[in-house]
């Protein structure tokens, strides 16, 4: 239990915090950005232009960690890793909604009436998407129960092809239900279209060079081409890595992420260990648990990340090659669209590390967050004092489109 108490102790540095307006806080983010407009305008594809523009204006912006809101509060706190600052932003548009992911600076929200929106927390612009009732997949049991909060985990990971403000030609792809099916929406559609499963469950999805790429549970990589009308063309472009990240006896479990990093496609395997639920009570600071006044037999189990493995795609052979180091790159994984940044741009970030948040199906609270160092295989808190949260933490890569004075 000593390892847990040491992990719980975390950092004693308290981030600086005071209320801020969005224009005051984020206007300086563009100051150092040099946008290569020639490269953008030379592209003939509107979707590719939008992607190039987003990359150009975002490559020097630090990631933010969105913390759960306080009860009945219309503000949200965002922790900036590179500045060790905590920004308190009024977002009344977020009130009464559950956040189930982020992509290109937009939050994906759902409310108890199954309404789905994209929300830019900085510009306060929100875009309504078809509701959960508009999915073509037969209704999942969580939709039929009609219980408060039962819709929260229908959309497991949602990714945008482009910034909806920059172009009307964008696509929203979402991995949905516990079966992790591929579903998509294009502006003008009446609802979501869910594809029949072909090779397995979809673990993660990214948008890269004009296509969506998905990693499935077997480790195969699938390219999704929307260039023609109708349903996307799916093509398997890699072989399985041969790893079984989940065992039927439940002793070994994990999940996969797909990340574009410096032009390479990375397959990241995250492995969990199952712990008795009293670990959760220790994290929450239960005095009864700390004093030993509890019966573990009455408690369930919780999942904690134990380690990561990373491999990159050999595009000539379609094989995954194991990596021992990320070099200067830093990965951000969780409910967000998987992200890779260079520590050379952000000296406060630690190179060759994976910053992760809790996105497991088992943990209801945000208890499994941290920074994994590939060099020494250690895990440290990603937030000062590393408290436990009643909801999940989410990485956000800021998007300043539509923010006044930016």
Short mmCIF file of C-alpha atoms in Angstrom, two decimals:
data_model
loop_
_atom_site.label_atom_id
_atom_site.label_comp_id
_atom_site.label_asym_id
_atom_site.label_seq_id
_atom_site.Cartn_x
_atom_site.Cartn_y
_atom_site.Cartn_z
CA UNK A 1 0.00 0.00 0.00
CA UNK A 2 3.03 2.27 0.24
CA UNK A 3 3.12 2.73 -3.53
CA UNK A 4 -0.43 4.04 -3.45
CA UNK A 5 0.15 6.48 -0.61
CA UNK A 6 3.21 7.81 -2.47
CA UNK A 7 1.18 8.20 -5.66
CA UNK A 8 -1.59 9.96 -3.78
CA UNK A 9 0.82 12.42 -2.19
CA UNK A 10 1.78 13.83 -5.63
CA UNK A 11 3.08 17.33 -6.10
CA UNK A 12 2.72 20.03 -3.49
CA UNK A 13 2.89 22.85 -6.02
CA UNK A 14 -0.44 24.64 -6.20
CA UNK A 15 -1.33 26.14 -9.59
CA UNK A 16 -2.04 29.83 -9.78
CA UNK A 17 -5.73 30.60 -10.30
CA UNK A 18 -7.98 33.60 -10.75
CA UNK A 19 -11.10 34.29 -12.88
CA UNK A 20 -10.32 35.16 -16.49
CA UNK A 21 -12.16 36.23 -19.60
CA UNK A 22 -11.55 34.05 -22.63
CA UNK A 23 -10.05 36.88 -24.70
CA UNK A 24 -7.74 37.90 -21.85
CA UNK A 25 -6.52 34.38 -21.22
CA UNK A 26 -6.05 33.07 -24.71
CA UNK A 27 -5.23 36.06 -26.90
CA UNK A 28 -1.52 35.57 -26.27
CA UNK A 29 -1.67 32.01 -27.61
CA UNK A 30 -1.46 33.28 -31.19
CA UNK A 31 1.43 35.66 -30.54
CA UNK A 32 4.20 33.21 -31.45
CA UNK A 33 2.38 31.36 -34.21
CA UNK A 34 3.82 31.72 -37.69
CA UNK A 35 1.23 30.42 -40.14
CA UNK A 36 2.49 29.00 -43.43
CA UNK A 37 -0.32 30.40 -45.58
CA UNK A 38 1.45 29.55 -48.86
CA UNK A 39 1.36 25.84 -48.06
CA UNK A 40 -2.30 26.09 -47.07
CA UNK A 41 -3.44 27.90 -50.23
CA UNK A 42 -1.48 25.52 -52.47
CA UNK A 43 -3.75 22.70 -51.33
CA UNK A 44 -6.73 22.14 -53.64
CA UNK A 45 -8.79 20.15 -51.14
CA UNK A 46 -10.96 22.25 -48.80
CA UNK A 47 -10.82 19.67 -46.03
CA UNK A 48 -7.03 19.48 -46.30
CA UNK A 49 -6.82 23.30 -46.23
CA UNK A 50 -8.79 23.33 -42.98
CA UNK A 51 -6.58 20.63 -41.47
CA UNK A 52 -3.39 22.49 -42.47
CA UNK A 53 -4.75 25.73 -41.02
CA UNK A 54 -5.68 24.03 -37.75
CA UNK A 55 -2.21 22.48 -37.47
CA UNK A 56 -0.48 25.76 -38.26
CA UNK A 57 -2.29 27.77 -35.61
CA UNK A 58 -2.26 25.01 -32.99
CA UNK A 59 1.29 23.68 -33.11
CA UNK A 60 2.52 26.20 -30.51
CA UNK A 61 -0.54 26.18 -28.26
CA UNK A 62 -0.26 24.24 -25.01
CA UNK A 63 -2.83 21.58 -24.10
CA UNK A 64 -5.32 22.30 -21.35
CA UNK A 65 -6.75 19.87 -18.84
CA UNK A 66 -10.46 20.48 -18.28
CA UNK A 67 -11.44 19.72 -14.71
CA UNK A 68 -14.93 18.73 -13.52
CA UNK A 69 -17.19 21.61 -12.59
CA UNK A 70 -18.30 22.37 -9.08
CA UNK A 71 -21.91 21.66 -8.26
CA UNK A 72 -24.33 24.29 -9.64
CA UNK A 73 -21.44 26.28 -11.09
CA UNK A 74 -21.49 27.72 -14.61
CA UNK A 75 -17.70 27.96 -14.78
CA UNK A 76 -15.12 25.36 -15.68
CA UNK A 77 -11.49 25.23 -14.66
CA UNK A 78 -8.75 24.57 -17.21
CA UNK A 79 -5.26 23.66 -16.06
CA UNK A 80 -2.42 24.72 -18.38
CA UNK A 81 0.50 22.31 -17.98
CA UNK A 82 3.05 24.54 -19.69
CA UNK A 83 2.27 27.51 -17.40
CA UNK A 84 1.17 25.69 -14.22
CA UNK A 85 -1.88 27.97 -14.18
CA UNK A 86 -5.52 27.23 -13.52
CA UNK A 87 -7.96 29.28 -15.61
CA UNK A 88 -11.53 29.75 -14.40
CA UNK A 89 -13.85 30.37 -17.38
CA UNK A 90 -17.56 31.14 -17.30
CA UNK A 91 -19.34 28.73 -19.68
CA UNK A 92 -23.09 28.90 -19.00
CA UNK A 93 -23.65 26.98 -22.25
CA UNK A 94 -22.11 23.95 -20.55
CA UNK A 95 -24.55 23.88 -17.64
CA UNK A 96 -26.53 20.64 -17.39
CA UNK A 97 -24.45 18.83 -19.99
CA UNK A 98 -22.07 15.90 -19.84
CA UNK A 99 -18.82 16.05 -21.82
CA UNK A 100 -17.92 12.83 -23.60
CA UNK A 101 -14.86 13.94 -25.55
CA UNK A 102 -12.93 16.65 -27.38
CA UNK A 103 -11.57 17.13 -30.89
CA UNK A 104 -9.87 20.09 -32.59
CA UNK A 105 -10.70 22.36 -29.65
CA UNK A 106 -14.40 21.40 -29.54
CA UNK A 107 -16.10 19.58 -26.69
CA UNK A 108 -18.71 16.94 -27.44
CA UNK A 109 -21.62 17.25 -25.02
CA UNK A 110 -24.80 15.31 -24.36
CA UNK A 111 -27.65 16.10 -21.99
CA UNK A 112 -30.30 14.01 -20.27
CA UNK A 113 -32.66 14.55 -23.18
CA UNK A 114 -30.13 12.86 -25.52
CA UNK A 115 -29.30 16.14 -27.29
CA UNK A 116 -25.76 16.25 -28.72
CA UNK A 117 -23.77 19.45 -29.29
CA UNK A 118 -20.29 20.59 -30.26
CA UNK A 119 -19.15 23.39 -27.95
CA UNK A 120 -16.10 25.58 -28.24
CA UNK A 121 -15.52 26.57 -24.60
CA UNK A 122 -13.47 29.64 -25.58
CA UNK A 123 -15.70 31.21 -28.23
CA UNK A 124 -18.90 29.82 -26.61
CA UNK A 125 -20.08 28.80 -30.08
CA UNK A 126 -22.14 25.62 -30.05
CA UNK A 127 -23.38 23.47 -32.93
CA UNK A 128 -26.28 21.06 -32.60
CA UNK A 129 -25.76 17.55 -33.94
CA UNK A 130 -28.45 14.86 -34.37
CA UNK A 131 -29.51 13.45 -31.00
CA UNK A 132 -28.68 10.00 -29.71
CA UNK A 133 -32.14 8.90 -30.85
CA UNK A 134 -30.99 9.50 -34.44
CA UNK A 135 -28.43 6.69 -34.52
CA UNK A 136 -29.27 4.01 -37.08
CA UNK A 137 -27.85 1.28 -34.86
CA UNK A 138 -30.62 -0.47 -32.91
CA UNK A 139 -31.06 1.29 -29.63
CA UNK A 140 -28.62 0.22 -26.99
CA UNK A 141 -30.14 -0.75 -23.62
CA UNK A 142 -28.81 2.44 -22.02
CA UNK A 143 -31.03 4.40 -24.40
CA UNK A 144 -34.12 2.37 -23.62
CA UNK A 145 -33.85 2.71 -19.86
CA UNK A 146 -34.52 6.46 -20.01
CA UNK A 147 -32.76 6.99 -16.70
CA UNK A 148 -31.09 10.26 -15.82
CA UNK A 149 -27.49 10.17 -16.95
CA UNK A 150 -27.85 6.85 -18.78
CA UNK A 151 -26.83 8.42 -22.11
CA UNK A 152 -23.40 9.50 -20.97
CA UNK A 153 -21.38 6.58 -22.28
CA UNK A 154 -23.11 5.95 -25.61
CA UNK A 155 -20.51 7.99 -27.52
CA UNK A 156 -17.12 6.57 -26.54
CA UNK A 157 -14.76 8.62 -28.76
CA UNK A 158 -15.68 11.40 -31.20
CA UNK A 159 -13.36 12.98 -33.78
CA UNK A 160 -13.82 15.82 -36.27
CA UNK A 161 -12.26 15.92 -39.72
CA UNK A 162 -12.05 19.74 -39.61
CA UNK A 163 -13.03 22.78 -37.58
CA UNK A 164 -16.78 23.34 -38.26
CA UNK A 165 -16.26 27.12 -38.20
CA UNK A 166 -13.48 27.01 -40.80
CA UNK A 167 -15.35 24.88 -43.33
CA UNK A 168 -18.86 23.47 -43.85
CA UNK A 169 -17.29 20.33 -45.32
CA UNK A 170 -16.60 18.42 -42.14
CA UNK A 171 -17.39 14.93 -40.90
CA UNK A 172 -18.00 13.75 -37.35
CA UNK A 173 -17.02 10.16 -36.56
CA UNK A 174 -17.98 8.57 -33.26
CA UNK A 175 -17.23 5.17 -31.75
CA UNK A 176 -20.49 4.22 -30.05
CA UNK A 177 -21.90 1.76 -27.50
CA UNK A 178 -20.04 -0.87 -25.50
CA UNK A 179 -19.67 -2.78 -28.79
CA UNK A 180 -17.56 0.13 -30.12
CA UNK A 181 -19.17 0.52 -33.53
CA UNK A 182 -18.22 3.05 -36.22
CA UNK A 183 -20.81 5.80 -36.72
CA UNK A 184 -20.64 9.07 -38.63
CA UNK A 185 -22.53 12.28 -39.40
CA UNK A 186 -22.13 14.81 -42.22
CA UNK A 187 -23.89 18.20 -42.23
CA UNK A 188 -27.20 17.79 -44.02
CA UNK A 189 -27.76 14.22 -42.82
CA UNK A 190 -30.90 13.64 -40.77
CA UNK A 191 -29.11 11.34 -38.35
CA UNK A 192 -26.06 9.21 -37.66
CA UNK A 193 -25.07 6.29 -39.90
CA UNK A 194 -23.61 3.25 -38.16
CA UNK A 195 -21.59 0.73 -40.15
CA UNK A 196 -21.82 -3.02 -39.75
CA UNK A 197 -18.87 -4.50 -37.92
CA UNK A 198 -16.39 -6.22 -40.24
CA UNK A 199 -13.18 -6.99 -38.39
CA UNK A 200 -13.79 -6.25 -34.72
CA UNK A 201 -14.42 -3.47 -32.21
CA UNK A 202 -13.09 0.00 -32.98
CA UNK A 203 -10.74 1.20 -30.25
CA UNK A 204 -9.70 4.64 -31.51
CA UNK A 205 -10.02 6.88 -34.55
CA UNK A 206 -8.03 9.85 -35.91
CA UNK A 207 -8.21 12.06 -38.99
CA UNK A 208 -4.98 12.09 -40.99
CA UNK A 209 -4.16 13.26 -44.53
CA UNK A 210 -7.75 13.40 -45.73
CA UNK A 211 -8.88 10.07 -44.28
CA UNK A 212 -10.07 8.64 -40.99
CA UNK A 213 -7.90 5.86 -39.59
CA UNK A 214 -9.18 3.40 -36.99
CA UNK A 215 -7.40 0.90 -34.80
CA UNK A 216 -9.43 -2.19 -33.92
CA UNK A 217 -9.10 -4.48 -30.93
CA UNK A 218 -6.95 -7.02 -32.83
CA UNK A 219 -4.36 -4.36 -33.64
CA UNK A 220 -5.31 -4.01 -37.31
CA UNK A 221 -5.41 -0.55 -38.83
CA UNK A 222 -8.35 0.43 -41.04
CA UNK A 223 -8.48 3.41 -43.42
CA UNK A 224 -11.91 5.05 -43.93
CA UNK A 225 -12.19 7.01 -47.19
CA UNK A 226 -15.12 9.43 -47.51
CA UNK A 227 -14.02 10.88 -50.87
CA UNK A 228 -16.92 9.30 -52.77
CA UNK A 229 -20.64 9.63 -52.13
CA UNK A 230 -22.44 7.14 -49.95
CA UNK A 231 -20.83 4.96 -47.34
CA UNK A 232 -17.08 5.28 -46.72
CA UNK A 233 -14.70 2.75 -48.23
CA UNK A 234 -12.98 0.72 -45.52
CA UNK A 235 -9.57 -0.81 -46.21
CA UNK A 236 -7.43 -2.84 -43.83
CA UNK A 237 -3.88 -1.51 -44.22
CA UNK A 238 -1.93 -3.23 -41.45
CA UNK A 239 -1.44 -6.63 -39.96
CA UNK A 240 -2.33 -7.47 -36.39
CA UNK A 241 0.41 -6.86 -33.84
CA UNK A 242 -0.43 -10.19 -32.22
CA UNK A 243 -1.08 -8.65 -28.80
CA UNK A 244 -4.03 -9.74 -26.70
CA UNK A 245 -4.72 -6.69 -24.60
CA UNK A 246 -7.67 -8.34 -22.85
CA UNK A 247 -7.93 -11.83 -21.39
CA UNK A 248 -11.17 -13.70 -20.84
CA UNK A 249 -10.38 -14.33 -17.17
CA UNK A 250 -10.28 -10.56 -16.51
CA UNK A 251 -6.76 -10.67 -15.06
CA UNK A 252 -5.32 -8.64 -17.90
CA UNK A 253 -7.17 -5.85 -19.65
CA UNK A 254 -6.35 -2.82 -21.71
CA UNK A 255 -7.19 -0.70 -24.69
CA UNK A 256 -5.57 0.79 -27.77
CA UNK A 257 -5.01 4.32 -29.03
CA UNK A 258 -4.04 5.57 -32.46
CA UNK A 259 -1.82 8.67 -32.65
CA UNK A 260 -0.23 10.60 -35.50
CA UNK A 261 3.18 11.73 -34.29
CA UNK A 262 5.70 13.52 -36.54
CA UNK A 263 4.13 11.91 -39.60
CA UNK A 264 4.18 8.40 -38.12
CA UNK A 265 1.12 6.39 -37.06
CA UNK A 266 1.53 5.00 -33.55
CA UNK A 267 -0.33 2.09 -31.97
CA UNK A 268 -0.35 2.67 -28.20
CA UNK A 269 -1.44 -0.13 -25.88
CA UNK A 270 -2.55 0.84 -22.38
CA UNK A 271 -2.63 -1.95 -19.81
CA UNK A 272 -4.64 -1.95 -16.59
CA UNK A 273 -4.48 -3.74 -13.30
CA UNK A 274 -7.58 -4.56 -11.33
CA UNK A 275 -7.58 -3.39 -7.72
CA UNK A 276 -10.12 -3.86 -4.94
CA UNK A 277 -12.50 -0.95 -4.63
CA UNK A 278 -10.94 0.08 -1.31
CA UNK A 279 -8.14 1.60 -3.42
CA UNK A 280 -10.80 4.02 -4.65
CA UNK A 281 -11.74 4.83 -1.06
CA UNK A 282 -8.10 5.54 -0.26
CA UNK A 283 -7.93 7.91 -3.21
CA UNK A 284 -11.14 9.61 -2.13
CA UNK A 285 -9.68 9.99 1.35
CA UNK A 286 -12.21 7.96 3.29
CA UNK A 287 -11.19 8.14 6.95
CA UNK A 288 -12.88 4.81 7.67
CA UNK A 289 -10.83 3.12 4.96
CA UNK A 290 -7.59 4.74 6.10
CA UNK A 291 -8.31 3.60 9.64
CA UNK A 292 -9.00 0.07 8.45
CA UNK A 293 -12.68 0.19 9.47
CA UNK A 294 -14.12 -1.45 6.36
CA UNK A 295 -14.84 -4.88 4.88
CA UNK A 296 -13.20 -5.36 1.45
CA UNK A 297 -15.59 -8.21 0.70
CA UNK A 298 -18.40 -5.69 0.34
CA UNK A 299 -16.54 -3.66 -2.28
CA UNK A 300 -16.04 -4.14 -6.01
CA UNK A 301 -13.04 -3.52 -8.23
CA UNK A 302 -11.45 -0.56 -9.96
CA UNK A 303 -8.94 -0.26 -12.80
CA UNK A 304 -5.57 1.48 -12.67
CA UNK A 305 -3.10 1.95 -15.51
CA UNK A 306 0.07 -0.11 -15.01
CA UNK A 307 2.10 0.55 -18.19
CA UNK A 308 2.06 1.44 -21.91
CA UNK A 309 3.57 -0.11 -25.03
CA UNK A 310 4.13 1.86 -28.26
CA UNK A 311 4.71 0.70 -31.81
CA UNK A 312 4.78 2.51 -35.15
CA UNK A 313 3.45 1.44 -38.53
CA UNK A 314 5.90 0.38 -41.22
CA UNK A 315 3.94 1.69 -44.19
CA UNK A 316 5.87 -0.53 -46.62
CA UNK A 317 5.18 -3.86 -44.91
CA UNK A 318 2.04 -3.02 -42.94
CA UNK A 319 3.69 -4.34 -39.77
CA UNK A 320 3.88 -2.70 -36.36
CA UNK A 321 7.41 -2.04 -35.08
CA UNK A 322 8.01 -1.75 -31.34
CA UNK A 323 9.39 1.57 -30.09
CA UNK A 324 11.47 1.95 -26.95
CA UNK A 325 11.27 5.74 -26.94
CA UNK A 326 9.13 8.60 -28.23
CA UNK A 327 12.17 10.87 -28.43
CA UNK A 328 11.13 14.47 -27.84
CA UNK A 329 7.45 13.74 -28.44
CA UNK A 330 4.74 13.81 -25.77
CA UNK A 331 1.40 12.00 -26.13
CA UNK A 332 -1.97 13.03 -24.67
CA UNK A 333 -4.48 10.19 -24.38
CA UNK A 334 -7.96 9.82 -22.96
CA UNK A 335 -11.45 10.81 -24.08
CA UNK A 336 -9.84 13.46 -26.31
CA UNK A 337 -8.78 12.99 -29.90
CA UNK A 338 -5.32 11.47 -29.40
CA UNK A 339 -2.63 14.13 -29.60
CA UNK A 340 1.15 14.32 -30.02
CA UNK A 341 3.23 17.42 -29.29
CA UNK A 342 6.95 18.15 -29.15
CA UNK A 343 8.59 18.88 -25.80
CA UNK A 344 10.91 21.21 -27.71
CA UNK A 345 7.93 23.56 -28.14
CA UNK A 346 6.91 23.19 -24.49
CA UNK A 347 9.95 22.80 -22.21
CA UNK A 348 7.66 22.37 -19.20
CA UNK A 349 6.42 19.09 -20.63
CA UNK A 350 8.56 16.02 -20.11
CA UNK A 351 9.79 14.36 -23.28
CA UNK A 352 9.20 10.66 -23.94
CA UNK A 353 6.11 10.65 -21.74
CA UNK A 354 2.42 9.84 -22.08
CA UNK A 355 -0.03 12.15 -20.32
CA UNK A 356 -3.21 10.16 -19.79
CA UNK A 357 -6.64 10.59 -18.22
CA UNK A 358 -9.27 8.11 -17.10
CA UNK A 359 -11.46 6.81 -19.93
CA UNK A 360 -12.18 3.27 -18.75
CA UNK A 361 -15.62 1.68 -18.81
CA UNK A 362 -15.22 0.37 -15.27
CA UNK A 363 -14.29 3.53 -13.37
CA UNK A 364 -17.17 5.95 -12.98
CA UNK A 365 -14.93 8.56 -11.38
CA UNK A 366 -11.83 10.15 -12.86
CA UNK A 367 -9.30 8.34 -10.68
CA UNK A 368 -6.86 6.92 -13.25
CA UNK A 369 -4.88 9.95 -14.43
CA UNK A 370 -1.15 10.46 -14.67
CA UNK A 371 2.09 10.82 -16.62
CA UNK A 372 3.82 7.64 -17.76
CA UNK A 373 7.57 7.87 -18.40
CA UNK A 374 8.65 5.35 -21.04
CA UNK A 375 12.28 5.58 -19.95
CA UNK A 376 11.87 4.43 -16.34
CA UNK A 377 8.27 3.08 -16.57
CA UNK A 378 7.13 5.29 -13.69
CA UNK A 379 3.77 7.01 -13.24
CA UNK A 380 3.36 10.42 -11.65
CA UNK A 381 0.30 12.68 -11.22
CA UNK A 382 -0.60 14.92 -14.16
CA UNK A 383 -2.19 17.51 -11.86
CA UNK A 384 -0.82 19.01 -8.62
CA UNK A 385 -1.94 17.06 -5.54
CA UNK A 386 -3.67 14.60 -7.90
CA UNK A 387 -7.13 14.58 -6.32
CA UNK A 388 -9.83 12.16 -7.39
CA UNK A 389 -12.71 13.52 -9.44
CA UNK A 390 -16.40 12.68 -9.55
CA UNK A 391 -16.25 12.82 -13.38
CA UNK A 392 -13.60 12.33 -16.05
CA UNK A 393 -10.85 14.82 -16.87
CA UNK A 394 -10.45 15.71 -20.54
CA UNK A 395 -7.53 17.10 -22.54
CA UNK A 396 -8.40 20.06 -24.76
CA UNK A 397 -6.21 21.48 -27.52
CA UNK A 398 -7.51 25.09 -27.69
CA UNK A 399 -9.19 26.34 -30.84
CA UNK A 400 -9.46 30.12 -31.01
CA UNK A 401 -11.75 30.42 -34.03
CA UNK A 402 -14.52 32.84 -33.12
CA UNK A 403 -12.90 34.08 -29.89
CA UNK A 404 -13.20 37.89 -29.70
CA UNK A 405 -9.97 39.90 -30.00
CA UNK A 406 -7.92 36.83 -30.89
#
